[in-house]
Amino acid sequence: MKYHSELKGIFVSKYVTCGRHDCNCMTVGEKHGPYYYIQQKKNNKISYTYLTTKKAEEMRPLYEDNKLYKKKMAHINKLKRELAHLKKIERRGIENG
C-alpha cells in the first residue's frame, strides 16, 4: 500500500439516465454505465472529471490505495488518542496514589 499524494478528489462510478423518453433507462430503469469520474470540491462546488474506461482502470487502484491508507491512518490516530488518554489516567493515579 502506498499513499499517492498527487491524487486529488475521490474516484466515483455513476449510472446515469440519458433523458430519451423511449430509452430503457427512462422506462424500465436500466441506467447507462458505469461511467467513471474524479470528484473534487472546488470553491464549495463539487465538480466531476470524466475518465475513460482505460484511464479508470489505471487510476482506480491508486485511489483505492489512498482510501485504505487514510482508513489505516485514522485508526492509528484513534489508537494514539486512546493511548494519550490512558497515560493521562495513569499519571493521575500515580499523583494521587
mmCIF file of N, CA and C in Angstrom:
data_model
loop_
_atom_site.group_PDB
_atom_site.id
_atom_site.type_symbol
_atom_site.label_atom_id
_atom_site.label_comp_id
_atom_site.label_asym_id
_atom_site.label_seq_id
_atom_site.Cartn_x
_atom_site.Cartn_y
_atom_site.Cartn_z
ATOM 1 N N MET A 1 0.851 -1.183 0.000
ATOM 2 C CA MET A 1 0.000 0.000 0.000
ATOM 3 C C MET A 1 0.888 1.233 0.000
ATOM 4 N N LYS A 2 0.577 2.160 -0.857
ATOM 5 C CA LYS A 2 1.343 3.397 -0.971
ATOM 6 C C LYS A 2 0.357 4.558 -1.045
ATOM 7 N N TYR A 3 0.700 5.659 -0.400
ATOM 8 C CA TYR A 3 -0.128 6.856 -0.478
ATOM 9 C C TYR A 3 0.338 7.691 -1.658
ATOM 10 N N HIS A 4 -0.590 8.078 -2.497
ATOM 11 C CA HIS A 4 -0.286 8.865 -3.697
ATOM 12 C C HIS A 4 -0.751 10.304 -3.460
ATOM 13 N N SER A 5 0.139 11.129 -2.946
ATOM 14 C CA SER A 5 -0.222 12.485 -2.544
ATOM 15 C C SER A 5 -0.624 13.370 -3.727
ATOM 16 N N GLU A 6 -0.223 12.975 -4.920
ATOM 17 C CA GLU A 6 -0.554 13.788 -6.098
ATOM 18 C C GLU A 6 -2.025 13.661 -6.515
ATOM 19 N N LEU A 7 -2.702 12.638 -5.999
ATOM 20 C CA LEU A 7 -4.109 12.441 -6.375
ATOM 21 C C LEU A 7 -4.997 13.368 -5.570
ATOM 22 N N LYS A 8 -5.912 13.981 -6.248
ATOM 23 C CA LYS A 8 -6.868 14.877 -5.596
ATOM 24 C C LYS A 8 -8.269 14.324 -5.817
ATOM 25 N N GLY A 9 -9.153 14.594 -4.879
ATOM 26 C CA GLY A 9 -10.535 14.168 -5.026
ATOM 27 C C GLY A 9 -10.725 12.694 -4.721
ATOM 28 N N ILE A 10 -11.893 12.176 -5.129
ATOM 29 C CA ILE A 10 -12.208 10.774 -4.924
ATOM 30 C C ILE A 10 -12.664 10.147 -6.231
ATOM 31 N N PHE A 11 -12.464 8.857 -6.338
ATOM 32 C CA PHE A 11 -12.837 8.086 -7.523
ATOM 33 C C PHE A 11 -14.289 7.647 -7.344
ATOM 34 N N VAL A 12 -15.138 7.943 -8.340
ATOM 35 C CA VAL A 12 -16.545 7.540 -8.260
ATOM 36 C C VAL A 12 -16.988 6.896 -9.575
ATOM 37 N N SER A 13 -17.964 6.013 -9.457
ATOM 38 C CA SER A 13 -18.606 5.467 -10.651
ATOM 39 C C SER A 13 -20.080 5.803 -10.558
ATOM 40 N N LYS A 14 -20.670 6.111 -11.700
ATOM 41 C CA LYS A 14 -22.075 6.526 -11.747
ATOM 42 C C LYS A 14 -22.813 5.771 -12.836
ATOM 43 N N TYR A 15 -24.068 5.516 -12.571
ATOM 44 C CA TYR A 15 -25.001 5.031 -13.578
ATOM 45 C C TYR A 15 -25.966 6.181 -13.824
ATOM 46 N N VAL A 16 -26.230 6.476 -15.094
ATOM 47 C CA VAL A 16 -26.990 7.678 -15.427
ATOM 48 C C VAL A 16 -28.134 7.374 -16.394
ATOM 49 N N THR A 17 -29.060 8.307 -16.438
ATOM 50 C CA THR A 17 -30.124 8.259 -17.434
ATOM 51 C C THR A 17 -29.768 9.226 -18.552
ATOM 52 N N CYS A 18 -30.171 8.877 -19.767
ATOM 53 C CA CYS A 18 -29.799 9.705 -20.919
ATOM 54 C C CYS A 18 -30.839 10.779 -21.224
ATOM 55 N N GLY A 19 -32.041 10.593 -20.746
ATOM 56 C CA GLY A 19 -33.079 11.590 -20.980
ATOM 57 C C GLY A 19 -33.995 11.293 -22.159
ATOM 58 N N ARG A 20 -33.647 10.284 -22.980
ATOM 59 C CA ARG A 20 -34.528 9.902 -24.087
ATOM 60 C C ARG A 20 -35.733 9.182 -23.511
ATOM 61 N N HIS A 21 -36.923 9.638 -23.870
ATOM 62 C CA HIS A 21 -38.151 9.096 -23.286
ATOM 63 C C HIS A 21 -38.402 7.640 -23.668
ATOM 64 N N ASP A 22 -37.878 7.191 -24.807
ATOM 65 C CA ASP A 22 -38.108 5.819 -25.247
ATOM 66 C C ASP A 22 -36.991 4.863 -24.833
ATOM 67 N N CYS A 23 -36.029 5.333 -24.068
ATOM 68 C CA CYS A 23 -34.885 4.506 -23.661
ATOM 69 C C CYS A 23 -35.242 3.706 -22.402
ATOM 70 N N ASN A 24 -34.651 2.518 -22.289
ATOM 71 C CA ASN A 24 -34.885 1.678 -21.111
ATOM 72 C C ASN A 24 -34.502 2.364 -19.808
ATOM 73 N N CYS A 25 -33.555 3.282 -19.870
ATOM 74 C CA CYS A 25 -33.150 3.951 -18.634
ATOM 75 C C CYS A 25 -34.289 4.820 -18.088
ATOM 76 N N MET A 26 -35.175 5.246 -18.971
ATOM 77 C CA MET A 26 -36.304 6.072 -18.536
ATOM 78 C C MET A 26 -37.558 5.229 -18.285
ATOM 79 N N THR A 27 -37.726 4.169 -19.052
ATOM 80 C CA THR A 27 -38.958 3.380 -18.945
ATOM 81 C C THR A 27 -38.830 2.215 -17.968
ATOM 82 N N VAL A 28 -37.722 1.501 -18.010
ATOM 83 C CA VAL A 28 -37.546 0.305 -17.187
ATOM 84 C C VAL A 28 -36.638 0.586 -15.990
ATOM 85 N N GLY A 29 -35.818 1.592 -16.093
ATOM 86 C CA GLY A 29 -34.906 1.935 -15.012
ATOM 87 C C GLY A 29 -33.514 1.359 -15.164
ATOM 88 N N GLU A 30 -33.205 0.762 -16.316
ATOM 89 C CA GLU A 30 -31.869 0.230 -16.569
ATOM 90 C C GLU A 30 -30.949 1.374 -16.994
ATOM 91 N N LYS A 31 -30.217 1.902 -16.055
ATOM 92 C CA LYS A 31 -29.374 3.063 -16.340
ATOM 93 C C LYS A 31 -28.133 2.684 -17.129
ATOM 94 N N HIS A 32 -27.539 3.683 -17.776
ATOM 95 C CA HIS A 32 -26.303 3.511 -18.545
ATOM 96 C C HIS A 32 -25.104 3.612 -17.613
ATOM 97 N N GLY A 33 -24.075 2.823 -17.914
ATOM 98 C CA GLY A 33 -22.864 2.945 -17.124
ATOM 99 C C GLY A 33 -22.300 1.589 -16.770
ATOM 100 N N PRO A 34 -21.336 1.565 -15.931
ATOM 101 C CA PRO A 34 -20.884 2.699 -15.131
ATOM 102 C C PRO A 34 -19.984 3.652 -15.918
ATOM 103 N N TYR A 35 -20.053 4.915 -15.540
ATOM 104 C CA TYR A 35 -19.140 5.931 -16.034
ATOM 105 C C TYR A 35 -18.276 6.346 -14.848
ATOM 106 N N TYR A 36 -17.009 6.603 -15.119
ATOM 107 C CA TYR A 36 -16.052 6.861 -14.036
ATOM 108 C C TYR A 36 -15.629 8.322 -14.032
ATOM 109 N N TYR A 37 -15.501 8.848 -12.816
ATOM 110 C CA TYR A 37 -15.167 10.260 -12.631
ATOM 111 C C TYR A 37 -14.239 10.420 -11.433
ATOM 112 N N ILE A 38 -13.539 11.536 -11.425
ATOM 113 C CA ILE A 38 -12.861 12.012 -10.231
ATOM 114 C C ILE A 38 -13.709 13.169 -9.720
ATOM 115 N N GLN A 39 -14.156 13.053 -8.485
ATOM 116 C CA GLN A 39 -14.986 14.085 -7.868
ATOM 117 C C GLN A 39 -14.105 14.953 -6.988
ATOM 118 N N GLN A 40 -14.202 16.269 -7.199
ATOM 119 C CA GLN A 40 -13.426 17.220 -6.410
ATOM 120 C C GLN A 40 -14.317 18.354 -5.944
ATOM 121 N N LYS A 41 -13.959 18.894 -4.802
ATOM 122 C CA LYS A 41 -14.663 20.063 -4.295
ATOM 123 C C LYS A 41 -13.771 21.270 -4.492
ATOM 124 N N LYS A 42 -14.262 22.242 -5.263
ATOM 125 C CA LYS A 42 -13.525 23.465 -5.525
ATOM 126 C C LYS A 42 -14.441 24.648 -5.240
ATOM 127 N N ASN A 43 -13.974 25.570 -4.420
ATOM 128 C CA ASN A 43 -14.768 26.765 -4.085
ATOM 129 C C ASN A 43 -16.173 26.395 -3.630
ATOM 130 N N ASN A 44 -16.267 25.394 -2.776
ATOM 131 C CA ASN A 44 -17.545 24.906 -2.240
ATOM 132 C C ASN A 44 -18.492 24.352 -3.299
ATOM 133 N N LYS A 45 -17.960 24.001 -4.453
ATOM 134 C CA LYS A 45 -18.754 23.374 -5.507
ATOM 135 C C LYS A 45 -18.107 22.048 -5.870
ATOM 136 N N ILE A 46 -18.952 21.052 -6.107
ATOM 137 C CA ILE A 46 -18.445 19.738 -6.494
ATOM 138 C C ILE A 46 -18.356 19.683 -8.011
ATOM 139 N N SER A 47 -17.193 19.250 -8.499
ATOM 140 C CA SER A 47 -17.007 19.089 -9.943
ATOM 141 C C SER A 47 -16.586 17.649 -10.219
ATOM 142 N N TYR A 48 -16.877 17.199 -11.430
ATOM 143 C CA TYR A 48 -16.552 15.843 -11.849
ATOM 144 C C TYR A 48 -15.696 15.901 -13.103
ATOM 145 N N THR A 49 -14.638 15.112 -13.114
ATOM 146 C CA THR A 49 -13.797 14.973 -14.297
ATOM 147 C C THR A 49 -13.985 13.561 -14.822
ATOM 148 N N TYR A 50 -14.456 13.452 -16.055
ATOM 149 C CA TYR A 50 -14.726 12.151 -16.658
ATOM 150 C C TYR A 50 -13.431 11.397 -16.945
ATOM 151 N N LEU A 51 -13.460 10.093 -16.701
ATOM 152 C CA LEU A 51 -12.331 9.226 -17.015
ATOM 153 C C LEU A 51 -12.757 8.189 -18.050
ATOM 154 N N THR A 52 -11.930 7.960 -19.036
ATOM 155 C CA THR A 52 -12.202 6.867 -19.964
ATOM 156 C C THR A 52 -12.073 5.555 -19.187
ATOM 157 N N THR A 53 -12.626 4.486 -19.729
ATOM 158 C CA THR A 53 -12.535 3.190 -19.066
ATOM 159 C C THR A 53 -11.085 2.794 -18.850
ATOM 160 N N LYS A 54 -10.248 3.032 -19.843
ATOM 161 C CA LYS A 54 -8.827 2.696 -19.727
ATOM 162 C C LYS A 54 -8.163 3.495 -18.597
ATOM 163 N N LYS A 55 -8.426 4.788 -18.557
ATOM 164 C CA LYS A 55 -7.845 5.641 -17.519
ATOM 165 C C LYS A 55 -8.385 5.244 -16.142
ATOM 166 N N ALA A 56 -9.671 4.899 -16.090
ATOM 167 C CA ALA A 56 -10.275 4.479 -14.825
ATOM 168 C C ALA A 56 -9.606 3.210 -14.305
ATOM 169 N N GLU A 57 -9.293 2.285 -15.199
ATOM 170 C CA GLU A 57 -8.611 1.051 -14.806
ATOM 171 C C GLU A 57 -7.224 1.346 -14.239
ATOM 172 N N GLU A 58 -6.571 2.371 -14.766
ATOM 173 C CA GLU A 58 -5.263 2.770 -14.260
ATOM 174 C C GLU A 58 -5.371 3.487 -12.911
ATOM 175 N N MET A 59 -6.381 4.329 -12.780
ATOM 176 C CA MET A 59 -6.491 5.196 -11.615
ATOM 177 C C MET A 59 -7.137 4.528 -10.397
ATOM 178 N N ARG A 60 -8.073 3.624 -10.630
ATOM 179 C CA ARG A 60 -8.818 3.028 -9.514
ATOM 180 C C ARG A 60 -7.897 2.428 -8.449
ATOM 181 N N PRO A 61 -6.905 1.609 -8.814
ATOM 182 C CA PRO A 61 -6.045 1.032 -7.763
ATOM 183 C C PRO A 61 -5.308 2.090 -6.945
ATOM 184 N N LEU A 62 -4.940 3.193 -7.581
ATOM 185 C CA LEU A 62 -4.241 4.262 -6.863
ATOM 186 C C LEU A 62 -5.166 4.919 -5.849
ATOM 187 N N TYR A 63 -6.404 5.184 -6.258
ATOM 188 C CA TYR A 63 -7.375 5.783 -5.340
ATOM 189 C C TYR A 63 -7.754 4.808 -4.230
ATOM 190 N N GLU A 64 -7.807 3.508 -4.548
ATOM 191 C CA GLU A 64 -8.092 2.506 -3.519
ATOM 192 C C GLU A 64 -6.954 2.444 -2.506
ATOM 193 N N ASP A 65 -5.710 2.562 -2.976
ATOM 194 C CA ASP A 65 -4.560 2.641 -2.063
ATOM 195 C C ASP A 65 -4.725 3.808 -1.101
ATOM 196 N N ASN A 66 -5.078 4.981 -1.644
ATOM 197 C CA ASN A 66 -5.232 6.167 -0.808
ATOM 198 C C ASN A 66 -6.357 5.997 0.204
ATOM 199 N N LYS A 67 -7.453 5.395 -0.233
ATOM 200 C CA LYS A 67 -8.592 5.186 0.661
ATOM 201 C C LYS A 67 -8.190 4.279 1.824
ATOM 202 N N LEU A 68 -7.487 3.204 1.521
ATOM 203 C CA LEU A 68 -7.026 2.276 2.556
ATOM 204 C C LEU A 68 -6.011 2.953 3.469
ATOM 205 N N TYR A 69 -5.100 3.722 2.898
ATOM 206 C CA TYR A 69 -4.101 4.447 3.683
ATOM 207 C C TYR A 69 -4.786 5.392 4.677
ATOM 208 N N LYS A 70 -5.755 6.156 4.190
ATOM 209 C CA LYS A 70 -6.457 7.106 5.062
ATOM 210 C C LYS A 70 -7.211 6.383 6.172
ATOM 211 N N LYS A 71 -7.807 5.240 5.841
ATOM 212 C CA LYS A 71 -8.539 4.466 6.843
ATOM 213 C C LYS A 71 -7.583 3.960 7.923
ATOM 214 N N LYS A 72 -6.425 3.446 7.509
ATOM 215 C CA LYS A 72 -5.443 2.947 8.474
ATOM 216 C C LYS A 72 -4.859 4.078 9.314
ATOM 217 N N MET A 73 -4.622 5.225 8.683
ATOM 218 C CA MET A 73 -4.107 6.368 9.445
ATOM 219 C C MET A 73 -5.132 6.854 10.462
ATOM 220 N N ALA A 74 -6.398 6.841 10.107
ATOM 221 C CA ALA A 74 -7.446 7.229 11.046
ATOM 222 C C ALA A 74 -7.456 6.281 12.243
ATOM 223 N N HIS A 75 -7.274 4.995 11.978
ATOM 224 C CA HIS A 75 -7.232 4.012 13.054
ATOM 225 C C HIS A 75 -6.011 4.245 13.947
ATOM 226 N N ILE A 76 -4.865 4.491 13.343
ATOM 227 C CA ILE A 76 -3.646 4.767 14.110
ATOM 228 C C ILE A 76 -3.837 6.009 14.981
ATOM 229 N N ASN A 77 -4.421 7.059 14.417
ATOM 230 C CA ASN A 77 -4.641 8.291 15.185
ATOM 231 C C ASN A 77 -5.604 8.058 16.345
ATOM 232 N N LYS A 78 -6.612 7.218 16.134
ATOM 233 C CA LYS A 78 -7.548 6.879 17.211
ATOM 234 C C LYS A 78 -6.801 6.155 18.331
ATOM 235 N N LEU A 79 -5.934 5.210 17.965
ATOM 236 C CA LEU A 79 -5.150 4.492 18.968
ATOM 237 C C LEU A 79 -4.219 5.433 19.726
ATOM 238 N N LYS A 80 -3.631 6.408 19.024
ATOM 239 C CA LYS A 80 -2.762 7.391 19.683
ATOM 240 C C LYS A 80 -3.540 8.214 20.706
ATOM 241 N N ARG A 81 -4.762 8.621 20.332
ATOM 242 C CA ARG A 81 -5.598 9.396 21.267
ATOM 243 C C ARG A 81 -5.950 8.556 22.497
ATOM 244 N N GLU A 82 -6.291 7.271 22.264
ATOM 245 C CA GLU A 82 -6.617 6.386 23.375
ATOM 246 C C GLU A 82 -5.409 6.195 24.284
ATOM 247 N N LEU A 83 -4.233 6.025 23.705
ATOM 248 C CA LEU A 83 -3.014 5.852 24.488
ATOM 249 C C LEU A 83 -2.726 7.099 25.313
ATOM 250 N N ALA A 84 -2.868 8.270 24.708
ATOM 251 C CA ALA A 84 -2.644 9.524 25.435
ATOM 252 C C ALA A 84 -3.616 9.640 26.605
ATOM 253 N N HIS A 85 -4.863 9.240 26.377
ATOM 254 C CA HIS A 85 -5.876 9.287 27.440
ATOM 255 C C HIS A 85 -5.495 8.332 28.575
ATOM 256 N N LEU A 86 -5.056 7.123 28.235
ATOM 257 C CA LEU A 86 -4.665 6.147 29.262
ATOM 258 C C LEU A 86 -3.444 6.616 30.043
ATOM 259 N N LYS A 87 -2.491 7.250 29.370
ATOM 260 C CA LYS A 87 -1.309 7.780 30.058
ATOM 261 C C LYS A 87 -1.703 8.882 31.036
ATOM 262 N N LYS A 88 -2.680 9.685 30.609
ATOM 263 C CA LYS A 88 -3.167 10.770 31.467
ATOM 264 C C LYS A 88 -3.813 10.182 32.728
ATOM 265 N N ILE A 89 -4.604 9.157 32.549
ATOM 266 C CA ILE A 89 -5.246 8.486 33.686
ATOM 267 C C ILE A 89 -4.189 7.873 34.597
ATOM 268 N N GLU A 90 -3.178 7.250 33.984
ATOM 269 C CA GLU A 90 -2.106 6.628 34.762
ATOM 270 C C GLU A 90 -1.353 7.675 35.584
ATOM 271 N N ARG A 91 -1.050 8.825 34.976
ATOM 272 C CA ARG A 91 -0.351 9.902 35.696
ATOM 273 C C ARG A 91 -1.177 10.379 36.891
ATOM 274 N N ARG A 92 -2.470 10.518 36.693
ATOM 275 C CA ARG A 92 -3.344 10.944 37.788
ATOM 276 C C ARG A 92 -3.308 9.929 38.926
ATOM 277 N N GLY A 93 -3.298 8.645 38.547
ATOM 278 C CA GLY A 93 -3.250 7.589 39.571
ATOM 279 C C GLY A 93 -1.970 7.616 40.360
ATOM 280 N N ILE A 94 -0.850 7.869 39.679
ATOM 281 C CA ILE A 94 0.451 7.941 40.345
ATOM 282 C C ILE A 94 0.497 9.158 41.261
ATOM 283 N N GLU A 95 -0.027 10.295 40.790
ATOM 284 C CA GLU A 95 -0.020 11.525 41.587
ATOM 285 C C GLU A 95 -0.895 11.388 42.822
ATOM 286 N N ASN A 96 -2.007 10.663 42.694
ATOM 287 C CA ASN A 96 -2.949 10.526 43.813
ATOM 288 C C ASN A 96 -2.632 9.297 44.674
ATOM 289 N N GLY A 97 -1.752 8.427 44.203
ATOM 290 C CA GLY A 97 -1.519 7.146 44.852
ATOM 291 C C GLY A 97 -0.531 7.194 45.929
#
